[in-house]
Amino acid sequence: TIKELLTKNSIEFITTREPGGTPLAEKIRALLLNVEEDTPVPLTELLLMFASRAQHINKVIRPALSDGIWVLCDRFTDATYAYQGGGRGLNLDLISQLEQIVQHDLRPHLTLILDVSPELGMTRVRKRGEFDRFEREKIEFFNNVRTAYLNLAEKDPNRYIIIDAAR
């Protein structure tokens, strides 16, 4: 795994996730995934994603990077382009504007996309138990998300590695 490789090479790193990564950002994550609360409209969902990200960047990511520590993050802004842009159909320019406001020049150096058909992905999700709010979406939503990820990778092949996750 990446963690083993970094450890073997004595590279200091942290692991984190989005949405989440800080106590406040984890509360926002709970709001986003909750199926029982008032369902956020797509714009609210987008703004909550970036609110969580702003907290995460300023409390966890930037301090780690400033100390020379690598950051392995399970999802980041590419997921916003895929889920809120591709899946929800929100304007990509709006996402880009929020990305600039929240992140300034901070961008991942490398993004791994674990690619799998939505049908196989949902088969795996069903084995885990209860679905969160996103996992309850129709297959068309996930087809759009997958297409959005693959489009990102096509536009910047130097930053993205697509891994066949069907195995």
Short mmCIF file of C-alpha atoms in Angstrom, two decimals:
data_model
loop_
_atom_site.label_atom_id
_atom_site.label_comp_id
_atom_site.label_asym_id
_atom_site.label_seq_id
_atom_site.Cartn_x
_atom_site.Cartn_y
_atom_site.Cartn_z
CA THR A 1 0.00 0.00 0.00
CA ILE A 2 0.99 3.64 -0.21
CA LYS A 3 1.27 3.84 3.57
CA GLU A 4 3.69 0.88 3.62
CA LEU A 5 5.78 2.41 0.83
CA LEU A 6 6.04 5.76 2.61
CA THR A 7 6.87 4.09 5.94
CA LYS A 8 9.50 1.89 4.29
CA ASN A 9 11.12 4.99 2.81
CA SER A 10 10.96 6.91 6.13
CA ILE A 11 8.62 9.54 4.72
CA GLU A 12 6.51 11.15 7.41
CA PHE A 13 2.81 11.33 6.48
CA ILE A 14 -0.70 11.67 7.82
CA THR A 15 -3.91 10.14 6.55
CA THR A 16 -7.17 12.03 6.52
CA ARG A 17 -10.46 12.18 4.66
CA GLU A 18 -13.06 14.46 3.14
CA PRO A 19 -15.54 15.53 4.01
CA GLY A 20 -14.15 15.40 7.51
CA GLY A 21 -10.68 15.43 8.97
CA THR A 22 -11.36 17.73 11.95
CA PRO A 23 -14.04 17.60 14.67
CA LEU A 24 -16.08 20.39 13.03
CA ALA A 25 -15.60 18.97 9.53
CA GLU A 26 -16.73 15.54 10.79
CA LYS A 27 -19.96 17.15 12.04
CA ILE A 28 -20.49 18.62 8.57
CA ARG A 29 -19.78 15.15 7.11
CA ALA A 30 -22.51 13.70 9.33
CA LEU A 31 -24.96 16.32 8.02
CA LEU A 32 -24.03 15.49 4.42
CA LEU A 33 -24.39 11.73 4.81
CA ASN A 34 -27.45 11.68 7.04
CA VAL A 35 -30.57 10.24 5.43
CA GLU A 36 -32.99 11.30 8.16
CA GLU A 37 -32.39 15.05 8.26
CA ASP A 38 -33.68 17.72 5.91
CA THR A 39 -32.00 16.79 2.62
CA PRO A 40 -29.72 19.60 1.43
CA VAL A 41 -30.37 21.04 -2.01
CA PRO A 42 -27.37 20.67 -4.36
CA LEU A 43 -26.05 24.19 -3.72
CA THR A 44 -26.23 23.69 0.06
CA GLU A 45 -24.42 20.37 -0.36
CA LEU A 46 -21.68 22.08 -2.38
CA LEU A 47 -21.26 24.87 0.16
CA LEU A 48 -21.12 22.39 3.04
CA MET A 49 -18.40 20.45 1.19
CA PHE A 50 -16.31 23.57 0.86
CA ALA A 51 -17.03 24.65 4.46
CA SER A 52 -15.72 21.29 5.64
CA ARG A 53 -12.75 21.59 3.29
CA ALA A 54 -11.84 25.09 4.52
CA GLN A 55 -11.70 23.82 8.09
CA HIS A 56 -9.74 20.73 7.07
CA ILE A 57 -7.19 22.64 4.99
CA ASN A 58 -6.53 25.26 7.65
CA LYS A 59 -6.48 22.96 10.69
CA VAL A 60 -4.85 19.81 9.25
CA ILE A 61 -3.52 19.92 5.69
CA ARG A 62 -1.61 23.22 5.55
CA PRO A 63 0.00 22.74 8.98
CA ALA A 64 1.18 19.25 7.99
CA LEU A 65 2.55 20.44 4.65
CA SER A 66 4.27 23.37 6.40
CA ASP A 67 6.04 20.83 8.60
CA GLY A 68 7.15 18.81 5.57
CA ILE A 69 4.66 16.03 6.24
CA TRP A 70 2.98 14.31 3.32
CA VAL A 71 -0.83 14.24 3.32
CA LEU A 72 -2.77 11.22 2.05
CA CYS A 73 -6.39 12.25 1.75
CA ASP A 74 -9.32 9.98 0.98
CA ARG A 75 -11.12 12.29 -1.48
CA PHE A 76 -10.58 15.99 -2.03
CA THR A 77 -11.83 18.61 -4.48
CA ASP A 78 -11.83 16.18 -7.42
CA ALA A 79 -14.66 14.39 -5.61
CA THR A 80 -16.58 17.67 -5.55
CA TYR A 81 -16.16 18.08 -9.29
CA ALA A 82 -17.31 14.47 -9.73
CA TYR A 83 -20.20 14.30 -7.24
CA GLN A 84 -21.57 17.84 -7.16
CA GLY A 85 -20.51 18.71 -10.72
CA GLY A 86 -21.00 15.42 -12.55
CA GLY A 87 -23.56 13.79 -10.28
CA ARG A 88 -25.65 16.81 -9.26
CA GLY A 89 -25.06 18.81 -12.44
CA LEU A 90 -23.80 21.94 -10.68
CA ASN A 91 -21.86 24.48 -12.71
CA LEU A 92 -18.16 23.60 -12.87
CA ASP A 93 -17.19 27.28 -12.95
CA LEU A 94 -18.94 27.77 -9.60
CA ILE A 95 -17.00 24.82 -8.16
CA SER A 96 -13.79 26.29 -9.56
CA GLN A 97 -14.52 29.67 -7.96
CA LEU A 98 -15.12 28.08 -4.56
CA GLU A 99 -11.99 25.97 -5.00
CA GLN A 100 -9.95 29.13 -5.55
CA ILE A 101 -11.52 30.92 -2.56
CA VAL A 102 -10.98 28.01 -0.17
CA GLN A 103 -7.74 26.49 -1.45
CA HIS A 104 -5.89 29.34 -3.17
CA ASP A 105 -2.97 27.51 -4.83
CA LEU A 106 -3.26 24.25 -2.88
CA ARG A 107 -3.75 21.29 -5.23
CA PRO A 108 -2.85 17.61 -4.94
CA HIS A 109 0.37 16.51 -6.59
CA LEU A 110 -1.09 13.09 -7.38
CA THR A 111 -4.60 11.71 -7.49
CA LEU A 112 -5.36 8.00 -7.66
CA ILE A 113 -8.74 7.13 -9.12
CA LEU A 114 -9.93 3.67 -8.13
CA ASP A 115 -12.13 3.00 -11.14
CA VAL A 116 -14.92 0.45 -11.07
CA SER A 117 -18.27 0.19 -12.79
CA PRO A 118 -21.06 1.71 -10.68
CA GLU A 119 -22.87 -1.64 -10.70
CA LEU A 120 -19.90 -3.47 -9.16
CA GLY A 121 -19.28 -0.60 -6.76
CA MET A 122 -22.85 -0.72 -5.50
CA THR A 123 -22.64 -4.50 -5.09
CA ARG A 124 -19.68 -3.92 -2.78
CA VAL A 125 -21.46 -1.12 -0.90
CA ARG A 126 -24.48 -3.38 -0.26
CA LYS A 127 -22.20 -5.82 1.60
CA ARG A 128 -21.25 -3.06 4.09
CA GLY A 129 -24.79 -2.54 5.38
CA GLU A 130 -26.81 0.66 5.64
CA PHE A 131 -26.56 3.16 2.78
CA ASP A 132 -25.65 6.79 3.41
CA ARG A 133 -27.42 9.59 1.53
CA PHE A 134 -25.08 9.43 -1.47
CA GLU A 135 -25.17 5.65 -1.70
CA ARG A 136 -28.95 5.82 -2.10
CA GLU A 137 -28.63 7.61 -5.44
CA LYS A 138 -29.68 5.96 -8.71
CA ILE A 139 -27.12 4.24 -10.93
CA GLU A 140 -27.28 7.13 -13.42
CA PHE A 141 -25.88 9.44 -10.73
CA PHE A 142 -22.88 7.14 -10.27
CA ASN A 143 -22.37 6.80 -14.02
CA ASN A 144 -22.16 10.60 -14.18
CA VAL A 145 -19.75 10.69 -11.23
CA ARG A 146 -17.52 8.09 -12.87
CA THR A 147 -17.54 9.97 -16.18
CA ALA A 148 -16.60 13.19 -14.38
CA TYR A 149 -13.62 11.50 -12.69
CA LEU A 150 -12.44 10.01 -15.97
CA ASN A 151 -12.79 13.40 -17.68
CA LEU A 152 -10.62 15.01 -15.00
CA ALA A 153 -7.96 12.34 -15.54
CA GLU A 154 -8.08 12.80 -19.30
CA LYS A 155 -7.52 16.57 -18.98
CA ASP A 156 -4.47 16.19 -16.70
CA PRO A 157 -2.85 12.76 -17.19
CA ASN A 158 0.29 13.85 -15.31
CA ARG A 159 -1.63 14.24 -12.02
CA TYR A 160 -4.03 11.31 -12.23
CA ILE A 161 -3.47 7.59 -12.18
CA ILE A 162 -6.48 5.44 -12.98
CA ILE A 163 -6.42 2.08 -11.22
CA ASP A 164 -8.71 -0.73 -12.29
CA ALA A 165 -10.46 -1.51 -9.00
CA ALA A 166 -12.64 -4.28 -10.41
CA ARG A 167 -10.29 -6.95 -9.07
#
